[in-house]
mmCIF file of C-alpha atoms and ligand atoms in Angstrom:
data_model
loop_
_atom_site.group_PDB
_atom_site.id
_atom_site.type_symbol
_atom_site.label_atom_id
_atom_site.label_comp_id
_atom_site.label_asym_id
_atom_site.label_seq_id
_atom_site.Cartn_x
_atom_site.Cartn_y
_atom_site.Cartn_z
ATOM 1 C CA MET A 1103 -3.694 -10.848 -16.152
ATOM 2 C CA ILE A 1104 -4.013 -7.071 -15.395
ATOM 3 C CA ALA A 1105 -3.816 -6.682 -11.261
ATOM 4 C CA ILE A 1106 -4.324 -3.820 -9.582
ATOM 5 C CA TYR A 1107 -2.701 -3.669 -5.782
ATOM 6 C CA PRO A 1108 -4.612 -0.951 -3.709
ATOM 7 C CA GLY A 1109 -3.731 -0.038 -0.243
ATOM 8 C CA SER A 1110 -3.040 3.022 1.854
ATOM 9 C CA PHE A 1111 0.725 2.793 1.970
ATOM 10 C CA ASP A 1112 1.900 5.445 4.569
ATOM 11 C CA PRO A 1113 4.148 4.259 3.626
ATOM 12 C CA ALA A 1114 4.968 0.818 1.761
ATOM 13 C CA THR A 1115 6.985 -1.374 3.626
ATOM 14 C CA LEU A 1116 9.594 -4.554 2.757
ATOM 15 C CA GLY A 1117 6.110 -6.758 2.693
ATOM 16 C CA HIS A 1118 4.414 -4.622 0.800
ATOM 17 C CA LEU A 1119 7.379 -4.028 -1.593
ATOM 18 C CA ASP A 1120 7.450 -8.468 -1.064
ATOM 19 C CA ILE A 1121 3.933 -8.644 -2.130
ATOM 20 C CA ILE A 1122 4.702 -6.211 -5.500
ATOM 21 C CA THR A 1123 7.531 -8.322 -6.487
ATOM 22 C CA ARG A 1124 5.414 -11.256 -6.630
ATOM 23 C CA ALA A 1125 2.467 -10.362 -7.932
ATOM 24 C CA SER A 1126 4.385 -8.608 -10.746
ATOM 25 C CA LYS A 1127 5.772 -12.587 -11.769
ATOM 26 C CA ILE A 1128 1.754 -13.471 -12.169
ATOM 27 C CA THR A 1129 0.732 -10.062 -13.722
ATOM 28 C CA SER A 1130 1.252 -8.775 -17.193
ATOM 29 C CA ARG A 1131 -0.080 -5.524 -15.796
ATOM 30 C CA LEU A 1132 0.405 -4.688 -12.077
ATOM 31 C CA ILE A 1133 -1.223 -1.206 -10.767
ATOM 32 C CA VAL A 1134 0.009 -0.631 -7.585
ATOM 33 C CA ALA A 1135 -2.997 2.287 -6.027
ATOM 34 C CA VAL A 1136 -2.802 4.127 -3.317
ATOM 35 C CA LEU A 1137 -5.761 5.458 -1.733
ATOM 36 C CA ASN A 1138 -6.961 9.117 -2.164
ATOM 37 C CA ASN A 1139 -8.144 9.210 1.116
ATOM 38 C CA SER A 1140 -8.517 12.676 2.296
ATOM 39 C CA ALA A 1141 -10.763 11.638 5.245
ATOM 40 C CA LYS A 1142 -7.477 10.468 6.700
ATOM 41 C CA LYS A 1143 -6.599 12.536 9.557
ATOM 42 C CA HIS A 1144 -2.699 11.792 10.100
ATOM 43 C CA PRO A 1145 -1.462 10.588 7.468
ATOM 44 C CA MET A 1146 2.872 10.503 7.373
ATOM 45 C CA PHE A 1147 3.312 11.235 3.487
ATOM 46 C CA THR A 1148 0.564 13.112 1.103
ATOM 47 C CA VAL A 1149 -0.572 10.625 -1.723
ATOM 48 C CA ASP A 1150 1.850 12.408 -3.867
ATOM 49 C CA GLU A 1151 4.628 11.380 -2.416
ATOM 50 C CA ARG A 1152 3.314 8.119 -1.298
ATOM 51 C CA VAL A 1153 3.184 7.635 -5.256
ATOM 52 C CA ARG A 1154 6.867 8.994 -5.244
ATOM 53 C CA MET A 1155 8.504 6.285 -3.301
ATOM 54 C CA LEU A 1156 6.302 3.436 -5.232
ATOM 55 C CA THR A 1157 7.567 4.461 -8.100
ATOM 56 C CA GLU A 1158 11.549 4.714 -6.593
ATOM 57 C CA ILE A 1159 11.205 1.398 -4.880
ATOM 58 C CA CYS A 1160 9.598 -0.181 -7.662
ATOM 59 C CA GLY A 1161 11.606 1.054 -10.985
ATOM 60 C CA HIS A 1162 13.068 -2.183 -11.114
ATOM 61 C CA LEU A 1163 9.784 -4.012 -12.229
ATOM 62 C CA PRO A 1164 8.682 -2.740 -15.405
ATOM 63 C CA ASN A 1165 5.380 -4.122 -15.305
ATOM 64 C CA VAL A 1166 4.161 -2.093 -12.274
ATOM 65 C CA GLN A 1167 3.024 0.877 -12.225
ATOM 66 C CA ILE A 1168 2.009 3.290 -9.672
ATOM 67 C CA GLU A 1169 -1.484 5.627 -10.181
ATOM 68 C CA SER A 1170 -3.870 7.196 -7.190
ATOM 69 C CA PHE A 1171 -6.928 6.663 -6.952
ATOM 70 C CA SER A 1172 -10.279 7.930 -5.091
ATOM 71 C CA GLY A 1173 -13.982 6.044 -5.151
ATOM 72 C CA LEU A 1174 -14.720 2.897 -5.112
ATOM 73 C CA LEU A 1175 -11.557 0.730 -6.329
ATOM 74 C CA VAL A 1176 -13.873 -1.766 -8.049
ATOM 75 C CA ASP A 1177 -14.353 1.411 -10.304
ATOM 76 C CA PHE A 1178 -11.159 2.748 -10.812
ATOM 77 C CA ALA A 1179 -10.054 -1.483 -11.478
ATOM 78 C CA GLU A 1180 -12.433 -1.397 -14.229
ATOM 79 C CA HIS A 1181 -11.551 2.176 -15.936
ATOM 80 C CA LEU A 1182 -7.879 0.289 -16.243
ATOM 81 C CA GLY A 1183 -9.101 -2.788 -17.481
ATOM 82 C CA ALA A 1184 -8.052 -5.415 -14.528
ATOM 83 C CA ASN A 1185 -9.516 -8.052 -13.949
ATOM 84 C CA ALA A 1186 -7.844 -8.899 -10.742
ATOM 85 C CA VAL A 1187 -7.181 -7.184 -7.516
ATOM 86 C CA ILE A 1188 -4.388 -8.598 -5.267
ATOM 87 C CA ARG A 1189 -4.259 -8.328 -1.258
ATOM 88 C CA GLY A 1190 -1.565 -9.779 0.949
ATOM 89 C CA LEU A 1191 -2.855 -11.888 3.777
ATOM 90 C CA ARG A 1192 -0.065 -11.760 6.663
ATOM 91 C CA ALA A 1193 -2.256 -13.688 9.469
ATOM 92 C CA MET A 1194 -5.763 -14.849 10.070
ATOM 93 C CA THR A 1195 -6.323 -11.823 12.265
ATOM 94 C CA ASP A 1196 -6.613 -10.040 8.460
ATOM 95 C CA PHE A 1197 -8.953 -12.703 6.976
ATOM 96 C CA GLU A 1198 -12.117 -11.728 8.609
ATOM 97 C CA ALA A 1199 -11.836 -7.693 6.856
ATOM 98 C CA GLU A 1200 -10.260 -8.965 3.996
ATOM 99 C CA MET A 1201 -13.217 -11.143 2.719
ATOM 100 C CA GLN A 1202 -15.186 -8.361 3.758
ATOM 101 C CA MET A 1203 -13.766 -6.881 1.605
ATOM 102 C CA ALA A 1204 -13.522 -9.159 -1.381
ATOM 103 C CA GLN A 1205 -16.913 -10.207 -0.867
ATOM 104 C CA THR A 1206 -18.201 -6.364 -1.293
ATOM 105 C CA ASN A 1207 -16.520 -6.064 -4.034
ATOM 106 C CA LYS A 1208 -17.581 -8.970 -5.708
ATOM 107 C CA THR A 1209 -21.357 -7.688 -5.220
ATOM 108 C CA LEU A 1210 -20.774 -4.170 -6.609
ATOM 109 C CA ASN A 1211 -18.325 -6.060 -10.073
ATOM 110 C CA PRO A 1212 -18.534 -9.845 -10.192
ATOM 111 C CA ASN A 1213 -16.507 -9.368 -13.280
ATOM 112 C CA ILE A 1214 -13.188 -8.509 -10.317
ATOM 113 C CA GLU A 1215 -11.948 -11.543 -8.709
ATOM 114 C CA THR A 1216 -10.131 -10.626 -4.943
ATOM 115 C CA LEU A 1217 -6.658 -12.721 -5.103
ATOM 116 C CA PHE A 1218 -4.750 -13.492 -1.627
ATOM 117 C CA ILE A 1219 -1.202 -14.188 -1.512
ATOM 118 C CA SER A 1220 0.314 -14.712 1.849
ATOM 119 C CA THR A 1221 3.295 -12.658 3.224
ATOM 120 C CA GLN A 1222 5.953 -14.296 3.618
ATOM 121 C CA ALA A 1223 6.811 -15.563 7.232
ATOM 122 C CA GLU A 1224 9.696 -12.291 7.774
ATOM 123 C CA TYR A 1225 6.781 -9.782 6.901
ATOM 124 C CA SER A 1226 3.821 -11.625 8.632
ATOM 125 C CA PHE A 1227 4.116 -8.963 11.657
ATOM 126 C CA LEU A 1228 4.720 -5.717 9.933
ATOM 127 C CA SER A 1229 2.338 -2.874 8.950
ATOM 128 C CA SER A 1230 2.546 0.433 8.093
ATOM 129 C CA SER A 1231 1.655 1.863 11.523
ATOM 130 C CA ILE A 1232 4.046 -0.347 13.111
ATOM 131 C CA VAL A 1233 7.402 1.245 11.328
ATOM 132 C CA LYS A 1234 6.168 4.661 11.441
ATOM 133 C CA GLU A 1235 5.943 4.041 15.563
ATOM 134 C CA ILE A 1236 8.883 2.571 15.145
ATOM 135 C CA ALA A 1237 10.956 5.055 13.343
ATOM 136 C CA VAL A 1238 8.990 7.850 15.418
ATOM 137 C CA LEU A 1239 9.942 6.251 18.510
ATOM 138 C CA GLY A 1240 13.745 5.972 17.600
ATOM 139 C CA GLY A 1241 14.254 1.989 16.849
ATOM 140 C CA ASP A 1242 15.651 0.605 13.976
ATOM 141 C CA ILE A 1243 13.526 -0.470 10.475
ATOM 142 C CA SER A 1244 16.269 -0.809 8.312
ATOM 143 C CA SER A 1245 14.856 -4.686 8.264
ATOM 144 C CA MET A 1246 10.758 -3.302 8.141
ATOM 145 C CA ALA A 1247 11.023 -0.656 5.023
ATOM 146 C CA PRO A 1248 12.904 -0.354 1.797
ATOM 147 C CA SER A 1249 16.338 1.957 2.212
ATOM 148 C CA PRO A 1250 13.886 4.863 0.066
ATOM 149 C CA ILE A 1251 11.638 5.311 2.350
ATOM 150 C CA ILE A 1252 13.380 4.712 5.574
ATOM 151 C CA LYS A 1253 16.062 7.811 4.319
ATOM 152 C CA LYS A 1254 12.328 10.055 3.503
ATOM 153 C CA MET A 1255 10.575 9.060 7.343
ATOM 154 C CA HIS A 1256 14.132 10.303 9.176
ATOM 155 C CA GLN A 1257 13.961 13.306 6.828
ATOM 156 C CA LYS A 1258 10.004 13.846 8.096
ATOM 157 C CA ILE A 1259 10.352 12.975 11.946
ATOM 158 C CA ASN A 1260 13.708 15.044 12.012
ATOM 159 C CA GLY A 1261 11.280 17.998 10.011
ATOM 160 C CA GLY A 1262 13.790 17.582 7.306
ATOM 161 C CA THR A 1263 12.040 18.330 3.585
ATOM 162 C CA GLY A 1264 8.478 17.088 5.116
ATOM 163 C CA GLY A 1265 5.322 18.617 4.504
ATOM 164 C CA GLY A 1266 2.578 16.244 4.934
ATOM 165 C CA GLU A 1267 -1.269 16.683 4.309
ATOM 166 C CA GLU A 1268 -1.636 17.034 8.228
ATOM 167 C CA LYS A 1269 -0.254 20.354 9.379
ATOM 168 C CA HIS A 1270 -1.441 20.667 12.894
ATOM 169 C CA GLY A 1271 -1.736 18.117 15.952
ATOM 170 C CA ARG A 1272 1.369 15.847 15.731
ATOM 171 C CA THR A 1273 4.596 16.935 13.786
ATOM 172 C CA TYR A 1274 4.225 14.884 10.685
HETATM 173 O O1 PNS B 2379 -3.836 -0.205 2.966
HETATM 174 P P1 PNS B 2379 -5.720 -0.799 3.406
HETATM 175 O O2 PNS B 2379 -5.636 0.313 3.999
HETATM 176 O O3 PNS B 2379 -5.390 -1.938 4.028
HETATM 177 O O4 PNS B 2379 -6.052 -0.674 2.404
HETATM 178 C C1 PNS B 2379 -7.863 -0.493 2.153
HETATM 179 C C2 PNS B 2379 -7.967 0.316 0.554
HETATM 180 C C3 PNS B 2379 -7.404 1.152 0.208
HETATM 181 C C4 PNS B 2379 -7.766 -1.667 -0.444
HETATM 182 C C5 PNS B 2379 -9.816 0.144 0.849
HETATM 183 O O5 PNS B 2379 -10.042 0.982 2.004
HETATM 184 C C6 PNS B 2379 -10.436 0.009 -0.514
HETATM 185 O O6 PNS B 2379 -10.532 -0.181 -1.551
HETATM 186 N N1 PNS B 2379 -10.568 1.565 -0.330
HETATM 187 C C7 PNS B 2379 -12.096 2.367 -1.856
HETATM 188 C C8 PNS B 2379 -13.015 2.730 -1.108
HETATM 189 C C9 PNS B 2379 -14.389 0.995 -1.731
HETATM 190 O O7 PNS B 2379 -14.329 0.604 -2.665
HETATM 191 N N2 PNS B 2379 -14.606 0.645 -1.138
HETATM 192 C C10 PNS B 2379 -15.477 -0.218 -1.350
HETATM 193 C C11 PNS B 2379 -14.890 -2.027 -0.892
HETATM 194 S S1 PNS B 2379 -14.526 -2.505 0.589
#
């Protein structure tokens, strides 16, 4: 099975890495696909930065490749020859939106199946937004994001080697 794991990944958390790791064991090839959504107002990281960070934290997983995409997910999946979309499910609160997305994608392309992987309990509360908020407020995120990503977040927040897409408004 060739599968695609799409998301915003701004930035990837340990929950994302857990899903990638587990999905890579049941797929021959897994493409982690970063949505290039220029309409999003205040990303912390550019799409290129997200791709680079994911490439770094997935370096030990030989059947995982990282790409960015724009447009419809099912079109990108078909272009790559993927026949499955992987999504993580944290709690019931995810269910409604995920079902809607899965059924939309199924309508758009009946050949592509959506498979849900349940998030490990220890990561079930995590989201990129929560991790960013805690980091910006100076909290400890060491149990929430991979260490190379924590380093990049701190650089961004402290104005180090920043350079996110949004230059005005927020500081990252
Ligand atoms: O990490 P996210 O933000 O929950 O990921 C959402 C994502 C990227 C999977 C979703 O927005 C997406 O697939 N966007 C591409 C546009 C698309 O295909 N839309 C129709 C299906 S909802």
